[in-house]
Short mmCIF file of C-alpha atoms in Angstrom, two decimals:
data_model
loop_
_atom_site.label_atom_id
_atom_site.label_comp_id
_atom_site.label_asym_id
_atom_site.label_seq_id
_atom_site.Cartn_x
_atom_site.Cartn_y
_atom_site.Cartn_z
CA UNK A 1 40.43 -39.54 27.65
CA UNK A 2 37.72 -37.50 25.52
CA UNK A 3 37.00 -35.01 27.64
CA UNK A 4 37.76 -31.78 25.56
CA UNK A 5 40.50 -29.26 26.44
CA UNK A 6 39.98 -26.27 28.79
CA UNK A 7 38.54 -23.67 27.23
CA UNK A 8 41.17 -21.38 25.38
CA UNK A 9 43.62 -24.22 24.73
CA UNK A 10 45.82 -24.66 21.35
CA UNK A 11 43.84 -25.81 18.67
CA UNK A 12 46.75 -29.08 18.50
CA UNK A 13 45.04 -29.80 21.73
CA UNK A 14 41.28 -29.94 20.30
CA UNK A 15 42.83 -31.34 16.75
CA UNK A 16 44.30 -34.41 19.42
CA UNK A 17 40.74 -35.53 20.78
CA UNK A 18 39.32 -35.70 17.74
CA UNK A 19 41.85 -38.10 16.26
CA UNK A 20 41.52 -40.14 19.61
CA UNK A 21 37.84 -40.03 19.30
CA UNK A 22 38.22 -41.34 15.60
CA UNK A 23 40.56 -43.66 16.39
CA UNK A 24 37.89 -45.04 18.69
CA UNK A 25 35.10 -44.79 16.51
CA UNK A 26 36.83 -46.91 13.58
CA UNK A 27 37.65 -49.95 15.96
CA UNK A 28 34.06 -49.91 17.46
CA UNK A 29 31.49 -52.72 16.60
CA UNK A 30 28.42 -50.46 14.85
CA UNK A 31 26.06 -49.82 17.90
CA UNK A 32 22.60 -51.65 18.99
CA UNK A 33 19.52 -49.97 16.76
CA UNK A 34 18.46 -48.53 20.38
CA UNK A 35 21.78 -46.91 20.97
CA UNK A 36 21.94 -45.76 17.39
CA UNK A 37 19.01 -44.08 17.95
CA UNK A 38 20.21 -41.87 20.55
CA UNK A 39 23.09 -40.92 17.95
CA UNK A 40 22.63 -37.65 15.51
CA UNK A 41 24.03 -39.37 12.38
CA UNK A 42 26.09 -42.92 12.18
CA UNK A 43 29.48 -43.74 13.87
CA UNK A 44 31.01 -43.55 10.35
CA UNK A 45 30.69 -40.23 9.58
CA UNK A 46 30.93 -38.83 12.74
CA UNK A 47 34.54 -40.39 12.55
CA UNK A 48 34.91 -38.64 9.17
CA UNK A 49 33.89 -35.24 10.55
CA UNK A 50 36.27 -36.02 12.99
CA UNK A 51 39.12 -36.95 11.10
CA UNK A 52 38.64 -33.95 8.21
CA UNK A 53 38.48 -31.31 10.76
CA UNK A 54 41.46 -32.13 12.47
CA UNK A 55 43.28 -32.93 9.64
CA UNK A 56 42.25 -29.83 7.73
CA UNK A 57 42.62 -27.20 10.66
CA UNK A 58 45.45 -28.15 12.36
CA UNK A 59 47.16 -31.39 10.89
CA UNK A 60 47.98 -29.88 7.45
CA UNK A 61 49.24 -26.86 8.89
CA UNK A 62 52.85 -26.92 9.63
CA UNK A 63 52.88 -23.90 11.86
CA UNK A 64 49.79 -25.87 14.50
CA UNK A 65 52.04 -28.74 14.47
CA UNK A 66 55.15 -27.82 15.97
CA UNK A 67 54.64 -29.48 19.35
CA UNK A 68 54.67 -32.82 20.95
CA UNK A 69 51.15 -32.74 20.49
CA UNK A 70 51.15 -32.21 16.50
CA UNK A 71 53.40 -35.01 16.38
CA UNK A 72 51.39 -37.07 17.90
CA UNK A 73 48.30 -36.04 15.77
CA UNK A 74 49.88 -36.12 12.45
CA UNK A 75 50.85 -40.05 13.74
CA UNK A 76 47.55 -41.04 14.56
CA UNK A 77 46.44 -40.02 11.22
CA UNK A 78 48.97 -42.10 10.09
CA UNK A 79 47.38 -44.79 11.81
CA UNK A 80 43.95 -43.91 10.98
CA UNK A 81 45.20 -44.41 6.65
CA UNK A 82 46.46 -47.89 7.65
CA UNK A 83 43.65 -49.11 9.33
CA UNK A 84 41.12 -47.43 6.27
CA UNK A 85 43.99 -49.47 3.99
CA UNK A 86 45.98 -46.99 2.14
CA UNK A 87 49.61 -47.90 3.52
CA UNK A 88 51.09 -46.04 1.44
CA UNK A 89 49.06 -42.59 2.40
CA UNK A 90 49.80 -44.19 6.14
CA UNK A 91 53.78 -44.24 5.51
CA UNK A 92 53.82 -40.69 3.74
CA UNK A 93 51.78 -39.27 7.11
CA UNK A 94 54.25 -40.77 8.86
CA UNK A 95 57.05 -39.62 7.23
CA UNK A 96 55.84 -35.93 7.64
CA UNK A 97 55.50 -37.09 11.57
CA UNK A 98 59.09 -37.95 11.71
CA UNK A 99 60.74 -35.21 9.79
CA UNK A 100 58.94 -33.07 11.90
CA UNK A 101 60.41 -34.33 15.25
CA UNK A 102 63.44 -33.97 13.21
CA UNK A 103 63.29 -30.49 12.78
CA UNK A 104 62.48 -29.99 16.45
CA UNK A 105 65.80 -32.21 17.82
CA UNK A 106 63.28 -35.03 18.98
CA UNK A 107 65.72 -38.06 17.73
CA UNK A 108 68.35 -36.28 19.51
CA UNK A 109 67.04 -36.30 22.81
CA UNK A 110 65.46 -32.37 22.74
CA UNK A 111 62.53 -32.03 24.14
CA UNK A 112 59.79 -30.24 21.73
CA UNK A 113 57.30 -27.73 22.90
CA UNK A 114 54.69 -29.12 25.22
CA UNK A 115 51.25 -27.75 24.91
CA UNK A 116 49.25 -29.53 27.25
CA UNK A 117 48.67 -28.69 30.66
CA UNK A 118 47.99 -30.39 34.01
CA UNK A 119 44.59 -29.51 33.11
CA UNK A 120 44.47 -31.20 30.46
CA UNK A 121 44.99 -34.93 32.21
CA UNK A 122 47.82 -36.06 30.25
CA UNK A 123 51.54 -36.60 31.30
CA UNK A 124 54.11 -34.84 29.35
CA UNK A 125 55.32 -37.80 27.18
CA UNK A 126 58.39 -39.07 27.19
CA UNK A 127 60.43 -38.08 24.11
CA UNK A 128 62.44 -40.56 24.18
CA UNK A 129 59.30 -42.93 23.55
CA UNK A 130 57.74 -40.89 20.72
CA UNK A 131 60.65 -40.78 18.88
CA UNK A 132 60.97 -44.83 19.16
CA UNK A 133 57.39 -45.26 18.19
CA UNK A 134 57.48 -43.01 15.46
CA UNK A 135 60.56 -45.38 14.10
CA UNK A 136 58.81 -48.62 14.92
CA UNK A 137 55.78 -47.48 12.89
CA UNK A 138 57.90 -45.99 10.18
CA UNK A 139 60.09 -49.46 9.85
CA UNK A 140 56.57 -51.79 9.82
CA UNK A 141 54.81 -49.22 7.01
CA UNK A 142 58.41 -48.99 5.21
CA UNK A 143 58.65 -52.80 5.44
CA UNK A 144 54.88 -53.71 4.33
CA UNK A 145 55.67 -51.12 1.03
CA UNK A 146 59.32 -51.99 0.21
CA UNK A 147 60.20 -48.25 0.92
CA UNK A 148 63.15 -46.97 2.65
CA UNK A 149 63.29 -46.28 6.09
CA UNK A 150 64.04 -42.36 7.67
CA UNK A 151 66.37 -43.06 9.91
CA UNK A 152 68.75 -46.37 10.47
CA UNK A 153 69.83 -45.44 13.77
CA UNK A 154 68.55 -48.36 17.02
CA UNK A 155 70.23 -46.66 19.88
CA UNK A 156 66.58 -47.43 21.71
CA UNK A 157 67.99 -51.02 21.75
CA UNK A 158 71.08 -50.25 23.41
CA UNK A 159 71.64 -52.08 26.53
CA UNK A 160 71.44 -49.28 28.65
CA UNK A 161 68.16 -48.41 26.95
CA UNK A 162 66.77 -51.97 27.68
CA UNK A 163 67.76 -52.78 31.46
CA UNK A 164 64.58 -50.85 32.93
CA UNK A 165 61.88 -51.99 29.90
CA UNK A 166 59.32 -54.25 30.19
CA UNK A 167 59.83 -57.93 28.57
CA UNK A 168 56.75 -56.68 26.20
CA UNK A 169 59.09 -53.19 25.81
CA UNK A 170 62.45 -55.12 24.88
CA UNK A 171 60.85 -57.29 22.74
CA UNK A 172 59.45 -54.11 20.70
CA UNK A 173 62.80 -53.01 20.77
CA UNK A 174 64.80 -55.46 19.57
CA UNK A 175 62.51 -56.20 17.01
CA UNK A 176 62.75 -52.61 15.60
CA UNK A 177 65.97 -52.82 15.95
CA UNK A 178 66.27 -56.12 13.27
CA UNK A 179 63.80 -54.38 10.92
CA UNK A 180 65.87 -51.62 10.80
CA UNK A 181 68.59 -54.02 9.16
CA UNK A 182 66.44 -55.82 7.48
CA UNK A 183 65.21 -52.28 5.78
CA UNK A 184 69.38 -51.49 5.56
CA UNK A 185 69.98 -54.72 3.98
CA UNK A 186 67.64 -54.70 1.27
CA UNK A 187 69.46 -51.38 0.01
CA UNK A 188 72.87 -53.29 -0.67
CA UNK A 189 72.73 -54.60 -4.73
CA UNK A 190 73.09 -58.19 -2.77
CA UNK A 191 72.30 -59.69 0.33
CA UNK A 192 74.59 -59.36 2.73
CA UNK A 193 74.61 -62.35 4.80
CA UNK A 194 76.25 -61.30 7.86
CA UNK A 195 73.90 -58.40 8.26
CA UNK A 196 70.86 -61.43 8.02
CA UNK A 197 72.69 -63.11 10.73
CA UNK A 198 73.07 -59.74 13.05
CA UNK A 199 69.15 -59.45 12.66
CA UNK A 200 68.47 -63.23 13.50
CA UNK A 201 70.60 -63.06 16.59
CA UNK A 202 68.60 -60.08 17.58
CA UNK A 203 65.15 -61.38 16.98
CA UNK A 204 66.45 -64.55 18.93
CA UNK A 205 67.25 -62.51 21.90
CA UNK A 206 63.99 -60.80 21.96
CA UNK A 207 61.64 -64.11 21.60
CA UNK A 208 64.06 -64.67 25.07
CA UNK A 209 62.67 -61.88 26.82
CA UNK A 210 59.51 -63.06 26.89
CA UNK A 211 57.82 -65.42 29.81
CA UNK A 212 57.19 -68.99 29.56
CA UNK A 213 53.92 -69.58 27.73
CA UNK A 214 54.32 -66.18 25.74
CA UNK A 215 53.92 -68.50 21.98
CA UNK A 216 51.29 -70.64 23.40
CA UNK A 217 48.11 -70.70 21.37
CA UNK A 218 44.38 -70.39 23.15
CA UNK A 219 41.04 -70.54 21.53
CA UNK A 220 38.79 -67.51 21.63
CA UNK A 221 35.71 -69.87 20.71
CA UNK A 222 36.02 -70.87 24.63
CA UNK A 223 34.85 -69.16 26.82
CA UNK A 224 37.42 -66.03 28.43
CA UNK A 225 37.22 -63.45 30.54
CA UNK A 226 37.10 -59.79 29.11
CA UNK A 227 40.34 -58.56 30.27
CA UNK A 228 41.69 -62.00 29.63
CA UNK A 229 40.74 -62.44 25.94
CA UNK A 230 41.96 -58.57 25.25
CA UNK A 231 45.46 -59.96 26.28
CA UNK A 232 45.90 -63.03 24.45
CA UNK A 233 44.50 -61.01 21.50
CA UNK A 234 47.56 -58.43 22.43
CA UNK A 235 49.39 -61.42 22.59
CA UNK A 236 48.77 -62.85 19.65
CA UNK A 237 49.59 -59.68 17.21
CA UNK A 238 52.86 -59.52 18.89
CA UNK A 239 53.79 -63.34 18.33
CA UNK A 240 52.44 -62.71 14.55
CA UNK A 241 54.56 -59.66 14.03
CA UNK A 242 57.48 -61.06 15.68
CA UNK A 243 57.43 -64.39 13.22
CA UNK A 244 56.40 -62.02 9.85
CA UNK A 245 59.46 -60.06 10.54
CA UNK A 246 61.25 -63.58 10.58
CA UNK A 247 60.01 -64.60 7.66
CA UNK A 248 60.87 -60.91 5.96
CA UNK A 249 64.39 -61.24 7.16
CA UNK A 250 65.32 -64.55 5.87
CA UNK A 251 62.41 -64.36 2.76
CA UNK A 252 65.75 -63.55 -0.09
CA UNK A 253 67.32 -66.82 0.97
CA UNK A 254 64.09 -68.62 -0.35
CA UNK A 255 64.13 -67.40 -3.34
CA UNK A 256 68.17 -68.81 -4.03
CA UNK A 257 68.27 -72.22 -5.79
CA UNK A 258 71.52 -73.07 -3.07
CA UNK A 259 71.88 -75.66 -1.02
CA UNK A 260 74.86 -74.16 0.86
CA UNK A 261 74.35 -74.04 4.44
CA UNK A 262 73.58 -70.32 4.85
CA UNK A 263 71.07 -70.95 2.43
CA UNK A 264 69.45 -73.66 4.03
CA UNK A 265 69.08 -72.28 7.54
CA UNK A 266 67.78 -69.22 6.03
CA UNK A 267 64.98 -71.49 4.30
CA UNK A 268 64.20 -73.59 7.40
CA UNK A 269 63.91 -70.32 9.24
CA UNK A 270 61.64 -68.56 6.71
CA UNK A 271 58.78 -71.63 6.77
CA UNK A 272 58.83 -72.32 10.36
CA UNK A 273 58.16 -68.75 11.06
CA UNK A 274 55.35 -69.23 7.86
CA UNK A 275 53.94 -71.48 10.02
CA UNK A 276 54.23 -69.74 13.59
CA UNK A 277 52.36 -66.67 11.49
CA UNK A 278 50.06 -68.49 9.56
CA UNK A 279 48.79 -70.46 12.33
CA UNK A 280 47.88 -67.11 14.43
CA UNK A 281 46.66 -65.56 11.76
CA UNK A 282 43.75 -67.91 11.86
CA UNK A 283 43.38 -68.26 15.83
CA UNK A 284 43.10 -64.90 15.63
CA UNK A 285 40.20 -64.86 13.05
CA UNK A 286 38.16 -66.30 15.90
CA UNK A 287 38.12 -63.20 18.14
CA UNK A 288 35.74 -60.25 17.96
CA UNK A 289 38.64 -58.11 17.21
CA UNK A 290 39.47 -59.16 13.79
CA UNK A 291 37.45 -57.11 11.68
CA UNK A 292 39.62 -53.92 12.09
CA UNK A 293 42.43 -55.89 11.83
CA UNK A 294 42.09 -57.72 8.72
CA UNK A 295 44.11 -56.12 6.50
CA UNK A 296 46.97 -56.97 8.02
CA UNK A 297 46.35 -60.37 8.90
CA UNK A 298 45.33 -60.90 5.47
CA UNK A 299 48.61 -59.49 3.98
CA UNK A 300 50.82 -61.60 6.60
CA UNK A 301 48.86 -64.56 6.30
CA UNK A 302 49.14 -64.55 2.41
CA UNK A 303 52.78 -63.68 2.72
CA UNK A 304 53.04 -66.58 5.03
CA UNK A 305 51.39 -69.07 2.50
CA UNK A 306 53.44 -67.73 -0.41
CA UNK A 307 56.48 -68.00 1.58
CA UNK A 308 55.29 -72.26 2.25
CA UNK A 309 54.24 -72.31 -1.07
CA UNK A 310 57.91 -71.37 -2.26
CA UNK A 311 59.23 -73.55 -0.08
CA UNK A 312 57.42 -76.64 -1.52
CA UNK A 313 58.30 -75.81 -5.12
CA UNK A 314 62.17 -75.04 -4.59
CA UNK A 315 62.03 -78.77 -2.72
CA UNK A 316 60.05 -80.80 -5.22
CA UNK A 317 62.44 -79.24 -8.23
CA UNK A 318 65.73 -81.08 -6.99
CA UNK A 319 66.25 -84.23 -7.76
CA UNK A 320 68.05 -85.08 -4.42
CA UNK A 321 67.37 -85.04 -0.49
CA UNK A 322 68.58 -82.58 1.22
CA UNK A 323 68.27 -81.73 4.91
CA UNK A 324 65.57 -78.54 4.33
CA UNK A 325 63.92 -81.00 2.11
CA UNK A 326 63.21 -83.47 4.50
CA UNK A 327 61.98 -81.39 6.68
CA UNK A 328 58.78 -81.04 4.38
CA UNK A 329 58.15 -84.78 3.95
CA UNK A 330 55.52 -85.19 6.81
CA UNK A 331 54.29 -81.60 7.00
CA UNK A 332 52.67 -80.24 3.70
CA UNK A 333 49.38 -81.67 3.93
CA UNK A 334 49.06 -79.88 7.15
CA UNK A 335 50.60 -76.92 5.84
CA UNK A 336 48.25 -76.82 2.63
CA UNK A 337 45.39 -77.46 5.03
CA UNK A 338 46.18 -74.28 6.81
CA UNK A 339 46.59 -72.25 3.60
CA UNK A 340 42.98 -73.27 2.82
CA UNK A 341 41.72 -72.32 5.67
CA UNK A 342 43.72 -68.76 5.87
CA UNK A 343 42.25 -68.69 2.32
CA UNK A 344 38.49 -69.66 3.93
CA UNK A 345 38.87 -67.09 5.91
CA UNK A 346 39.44 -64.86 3.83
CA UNK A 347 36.16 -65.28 1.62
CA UNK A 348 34.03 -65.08 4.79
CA UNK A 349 35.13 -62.22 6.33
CA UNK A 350 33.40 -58.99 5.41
CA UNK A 351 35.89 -56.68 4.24
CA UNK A 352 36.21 -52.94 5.39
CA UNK A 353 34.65 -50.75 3.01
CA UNK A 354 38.40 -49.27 1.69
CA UNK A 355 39.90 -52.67 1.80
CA UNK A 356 39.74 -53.80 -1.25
CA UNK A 357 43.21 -55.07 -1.97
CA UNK A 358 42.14 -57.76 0.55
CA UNK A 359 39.92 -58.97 -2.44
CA UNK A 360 42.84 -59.05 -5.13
CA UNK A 361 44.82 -60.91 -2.23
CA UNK A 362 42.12 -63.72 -2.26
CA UNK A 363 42.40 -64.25 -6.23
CA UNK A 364 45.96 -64.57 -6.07
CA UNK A 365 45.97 -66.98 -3.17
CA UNK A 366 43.68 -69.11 -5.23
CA UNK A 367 46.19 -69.56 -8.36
CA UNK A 368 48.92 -69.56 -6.03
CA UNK A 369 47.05 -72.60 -4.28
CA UNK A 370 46.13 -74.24 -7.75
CA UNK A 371 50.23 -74.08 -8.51
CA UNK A 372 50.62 -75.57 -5.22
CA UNK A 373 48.28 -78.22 -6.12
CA UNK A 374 49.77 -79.34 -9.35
CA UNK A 375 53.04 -78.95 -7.80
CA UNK A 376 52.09 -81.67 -5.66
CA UNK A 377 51.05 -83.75 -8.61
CA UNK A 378 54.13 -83.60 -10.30
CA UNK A 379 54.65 -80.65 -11.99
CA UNK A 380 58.23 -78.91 -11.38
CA UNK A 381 58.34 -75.09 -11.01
CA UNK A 382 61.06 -72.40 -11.39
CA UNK A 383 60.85 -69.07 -9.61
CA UNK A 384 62.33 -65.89 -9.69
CA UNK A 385 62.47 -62.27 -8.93
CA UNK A 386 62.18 -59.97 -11.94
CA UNK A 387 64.72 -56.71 -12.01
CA UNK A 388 62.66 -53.53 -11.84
CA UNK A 389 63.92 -49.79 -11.86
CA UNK A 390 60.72 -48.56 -10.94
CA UNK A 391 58.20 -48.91 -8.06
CA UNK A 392 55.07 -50.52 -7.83
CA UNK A 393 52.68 -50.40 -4.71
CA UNK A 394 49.92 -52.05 -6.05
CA UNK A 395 49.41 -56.19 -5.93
CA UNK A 396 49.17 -57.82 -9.00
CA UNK A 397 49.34 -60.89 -10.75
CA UNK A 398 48.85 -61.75 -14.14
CA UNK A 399 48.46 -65.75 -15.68
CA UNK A 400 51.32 -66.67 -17.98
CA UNK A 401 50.23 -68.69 -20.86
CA UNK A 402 48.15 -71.07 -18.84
CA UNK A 403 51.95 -71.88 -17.38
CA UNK A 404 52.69 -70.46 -14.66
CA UNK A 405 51.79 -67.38 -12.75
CA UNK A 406 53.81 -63.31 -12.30
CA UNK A 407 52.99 -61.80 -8.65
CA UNK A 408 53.37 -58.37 -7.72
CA UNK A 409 54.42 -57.76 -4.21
CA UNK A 410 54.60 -53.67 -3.30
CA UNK A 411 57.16 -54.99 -0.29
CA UNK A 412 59.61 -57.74 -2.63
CA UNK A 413 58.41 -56.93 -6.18
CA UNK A 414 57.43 -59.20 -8.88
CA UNK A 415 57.89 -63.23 -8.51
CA UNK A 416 58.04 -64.83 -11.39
CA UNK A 417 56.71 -68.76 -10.99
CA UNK A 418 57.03 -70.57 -14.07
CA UNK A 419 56.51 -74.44 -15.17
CA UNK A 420 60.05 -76.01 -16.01
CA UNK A 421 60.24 -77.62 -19.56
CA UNK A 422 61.21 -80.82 -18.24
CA UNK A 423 57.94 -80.95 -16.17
CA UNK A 424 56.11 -80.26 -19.55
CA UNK A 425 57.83 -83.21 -21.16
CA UNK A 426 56.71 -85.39 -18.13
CA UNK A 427 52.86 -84.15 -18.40
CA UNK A 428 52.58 -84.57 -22.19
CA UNK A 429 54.28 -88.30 -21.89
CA UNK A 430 51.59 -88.86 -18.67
CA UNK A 431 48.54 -87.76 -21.10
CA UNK A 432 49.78 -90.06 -23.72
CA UNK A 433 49.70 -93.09 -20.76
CA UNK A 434 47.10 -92.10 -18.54
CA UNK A 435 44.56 -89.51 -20.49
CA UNK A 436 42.41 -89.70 -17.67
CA UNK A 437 45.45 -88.36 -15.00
CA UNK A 438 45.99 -85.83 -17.67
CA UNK A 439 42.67 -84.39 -17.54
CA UNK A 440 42.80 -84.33 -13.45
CA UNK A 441 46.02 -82.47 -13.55
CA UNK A 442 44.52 -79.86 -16.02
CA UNK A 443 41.25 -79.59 -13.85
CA UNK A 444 43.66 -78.64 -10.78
CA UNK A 445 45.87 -76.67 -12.99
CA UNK A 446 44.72 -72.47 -13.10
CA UNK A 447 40.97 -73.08 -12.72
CA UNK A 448 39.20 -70.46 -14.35
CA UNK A 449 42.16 -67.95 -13.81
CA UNK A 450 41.30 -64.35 -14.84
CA UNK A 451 43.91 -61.23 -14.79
CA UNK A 452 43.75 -59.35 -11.13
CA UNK A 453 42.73 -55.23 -11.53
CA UNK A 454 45.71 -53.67 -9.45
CA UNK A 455 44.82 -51.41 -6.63
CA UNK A 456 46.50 -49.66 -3.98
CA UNK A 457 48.25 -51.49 -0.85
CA UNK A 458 46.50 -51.69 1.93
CA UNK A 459 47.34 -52.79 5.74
CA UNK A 460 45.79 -52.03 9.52
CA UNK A 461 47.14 -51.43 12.53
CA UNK A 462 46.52 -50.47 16.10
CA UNK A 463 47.83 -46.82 17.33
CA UNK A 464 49.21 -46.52 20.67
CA UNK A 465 51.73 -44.35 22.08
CA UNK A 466 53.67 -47.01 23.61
CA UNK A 467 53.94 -49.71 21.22
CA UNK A 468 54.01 -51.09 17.65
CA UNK A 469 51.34 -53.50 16.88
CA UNK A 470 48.83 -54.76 13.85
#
C-alpha cells in the first residue's frame, strides 16, 4: 500500500501515500528503542512532515484536487483532524471533500477523473462508495458538532442499493440513513415525532441485519487471537456507534417532563441504548487499540452517562410511578457503577497530546456524578435546555450558586440542571433534624467544584474507504 507512485505520476498520487502513510503512523504504538534507532527522527514528526506536505502541495490546491484521488486525500485529512481532536477542523475538511465531488457530479452517479493507473495497484473506486462514505463521515462529524449536514439525500439505502451489501454494509447504511433524519429533524423549531419514529424503524431494521451473536460482549483481557481480537474490536465500534446514534435520536424526548406514551418510549429507548454504549465503551478500554480512539469513546461514553444521569433525575422528580420509572428501580446502582468506572477510565488513560477536551470532559463528569449522587439522597432536580441564537463548539460547564450545574454540549447546546425549591425546603428541614445527614449531603454535594476553561471539540475516528467507524 506505500509503495510510491511510478515515476512521473500526478502529484494527487504522491500527496495520497503520504496521507496513508500518516494515517498509519498516528494509529501506531511508538516503536521498541532498537527499532527507533534505525529511524532518522520520531514517528511523530515524520507523520507531520507527512501530513504538511501533502496538505500544503496538493491538498490546499483546488486545481491538484479535482480527481477521485484529491477527494480521497482531502478526506483522509479530514480524518487525520478527528483523530488529532479538532472535529470541527475535521467537519470543515470534509465539507470541502464533499462540495468538491459536488462540483464534479460524484452524488449524481458521474464518474470523476481517475488518476491512478494499473501501475499504481489500486482499483478504480467505486463512486458510488465514495460518495456514501463521504456522507456517512459528514453525518457522524455534523452530528458530534450540532452542525448541519450537506446533503439530506439516503438513496444508498434504497432497497435496490442494499440487496447485494454485506450485513456489515447495510447496517452502515441504514444507519446513515437515520442520522440523516436525525440531522433533518433537529432543523424543524420542534421535534417532529413521526420523523423520530421513521429513524427508529430504520435503526431497528439494521440491528436485524446483523448475525446472531453480533451485540455479544468478549473480554480482551483473555487471551485472543490477532485477527480475532482486531474483529471484535471492529465489532465493538460498530455496536457503540449503532447505540450512540440511538441515544442521539431519541436524546430530545429526555429532556420533556411528559409522561405521554411517545415520550416514554423515547426515554426507555434513550437509557437502554446509554447502557448498550456505555458498557462497550469500557470493554473496549481493555484492548490495545484504545489509545487512538479515545476521544471518541470518551465523548460517547460521557454522553451516555449524562443521558442515565438525566434519566434518574426526570424519575426521582415525580411524585408518582410510572412505567419508565420503574424500569430504574433495580438498575441504578449498576448503572452509577458503570459511570464510575467510564469516569476511572478516563483519569487513567493517557490522553493524546491535542486531546485536551477529553480533560474538561472528566471535570464535568465529576459534578455531573456529584448531582447524581445527591440526587440519590434526596435532592429533586429540574433540567432544561437554554435557547441560544448563536453557536458554541466548545464544552463547558459552569457551577450555579453551589445549586446546580449549566453544561455546554457543541452537539445539543447548553443543559441547564438546577435544584428545585421544594428539594431546598426538604434539605434545610433535614439539617434542622438530622445535622449530621445534613453535613453528608453537603460533603457529596459539588465537591470542590471549580469553573471548566472551554476548549475546542474534539473526537477520533478510523478512515477507511469502505466504512464509517470511531
Amino acid at each position: 500500500m506505500l509503495q510510491p507512485p511510478p515515476s512521473g505520476s500526478h502529484p494527487v498520487l504522491y500527496a495520497r501515500k503520504m496521507m496513508q502513510l500518516a494515517s498509519c503512523l498516528q494509529v501506531t504504538a511508538p516503536p521498541e528503542p532498537q527499532v527507533q534507532n534505525q529511524i532518522s527522527g520520531s514517528f511523530d514528526n515524520l507523520m507531520l512532515r507527512a501530513i504538511e506536505t501533502a496538505r500544503s502541495l496538493v491538498n490546499s490546491n483546488d486545481e491538484m484536487v479535482g480527481s477521485i484521488e484529491g477527494i480521497e486525500c482531502i478526506a483522509m485529512e479530514s480524518i487525520y483532524h478527528s483523530y488529532t481532536g479538532d472535529l470541527c477542523r475535521a467537519w470543515l475538511t470534509l465539507r470541502r471533500a464533499m462540495l468538491i465531488a459536488q462540483t464534479m457530479g460524484l452524488h449524481r452517479g458521474v464518474h470523476p477523473p481517475y488518476m491512478g493507473m494499473t501501475t499504481d495497484g489500486h482499483r478504480q473506486p467505486d463512486p458510488d462508495q465514495l460518495w456514501f462514505t463521504l456522507v456517512h463521515l459528514d453525518r457522524y462529524f455534523s452530528l458530534m458538532n450540532g452542525l448541519p449536514q450537506c446533503s439530506s439525500e439516503s438513496s444508498f439505502a434504497a432497497p435496490a442499493k442494499l440487496e447485494n451489501c454485506t450485513p456489515e454494509e447495510k447496517l452502515r447504511r441504514l444507519d446513515c440513513a437515520a442520522a440523516g433524519i436525525i440531522l433533518k429533524n433537529r432543523e424543524n423549531p420542534v421535534c417532529d415525532y413521526e420523523m423520530v419514529l421513521e429513524a427508529d424503524r430504520l435503526l431497528q431494521k439494521a440491528a436485524a441485519c446483523m448475525p446472531p451473536g453480533w451485540r455479544l460482549l468478549y473480554s480482551f483481557t483473555n487471551t485472543l487471537a490477532k485477527n480475532t481480537e482486531a474483529e471484535h474490536w471492529a465489532r465493538l465500534k460498530e455496536n457503540v456507534r449503532h447505540y450512540h446514534l440511538l441515544v442521539q435520536l431519541h436524546w430530545p424526548s429526555l429532556l420533556c417532563n411528559n409522561d405521554d406514551w411517545e415520550h416514554e418510549y423515547s426515554k426507555i429507548s434513550a437509557v437502554n441504548a446509554s447502557r448498550e454504549a456505555l458498557v462497550r465503551c469500557i470493554a473496549l478500554t481493555d484492548s490495545k487499540y484504545v489509545t487512538y480512539h479515545s476521544p471518541a469513546f470518551n465523548r460517547i461514553a460521557f454522553f451516555a452517562s449524562l443521558a442515565l444521569c438525566l434519566g434518574y433525575l426526570d424519575v426521582s422528580r415525580r411524585d408518582y410511578q410510572t412505567a419508565y420509572a420503574a424500569l430504574f428501580s433495580h438498575q441504578r446502582q449498576n448503572d452509577r457503577d458503570m459511570m464510575e468506572q467510564a469516569l476511572f477510565n478516563m483519569e487513567h488513560m493517557k490522553l493524546l497530546e491535542y486531546d485536551t477536551a477529553s480533560a474538561k470532559i472528566k471535570t464535568i463528569f465529576q459534578q455531573l456524578l456529584a448531582i447524581d449522587a445527591s440526587a440519590s439522597n434526596g435532592t429533586k432536580y429540574d433540567f432544561r435546555v437554554l435557547a441560544e441564537n448563536n453557536y458554541n463548539g466548545e464544552f463547558s460547564s459552569e457551577v450555579i450558586d453551589g445549586r446546580g450545574l449549566r453544561v455546554h454540549i457543541p452537539s445539543h447546546g447548553t443543559i441547564v440542571i438546577e435544584s428545585c425549591k421544594e428539594a431546598y425546603d426538604s434539605r434545610e428541614t433535614a439539617a434542622t433534624t438530622y445535622p449530621s445527614e445534613q453535613n453528608a449531603q453537603e460533603t457529596a454535594f459539588f465537591p470542590s467544584f471549580s469553573p471548566i476553561m472551554t476548549d475546542g471539540v474534539h473526537f477520533g475516528l478510523d478512515f477507511n474507504a469502505h466504512e464509517w467507524t470511531l
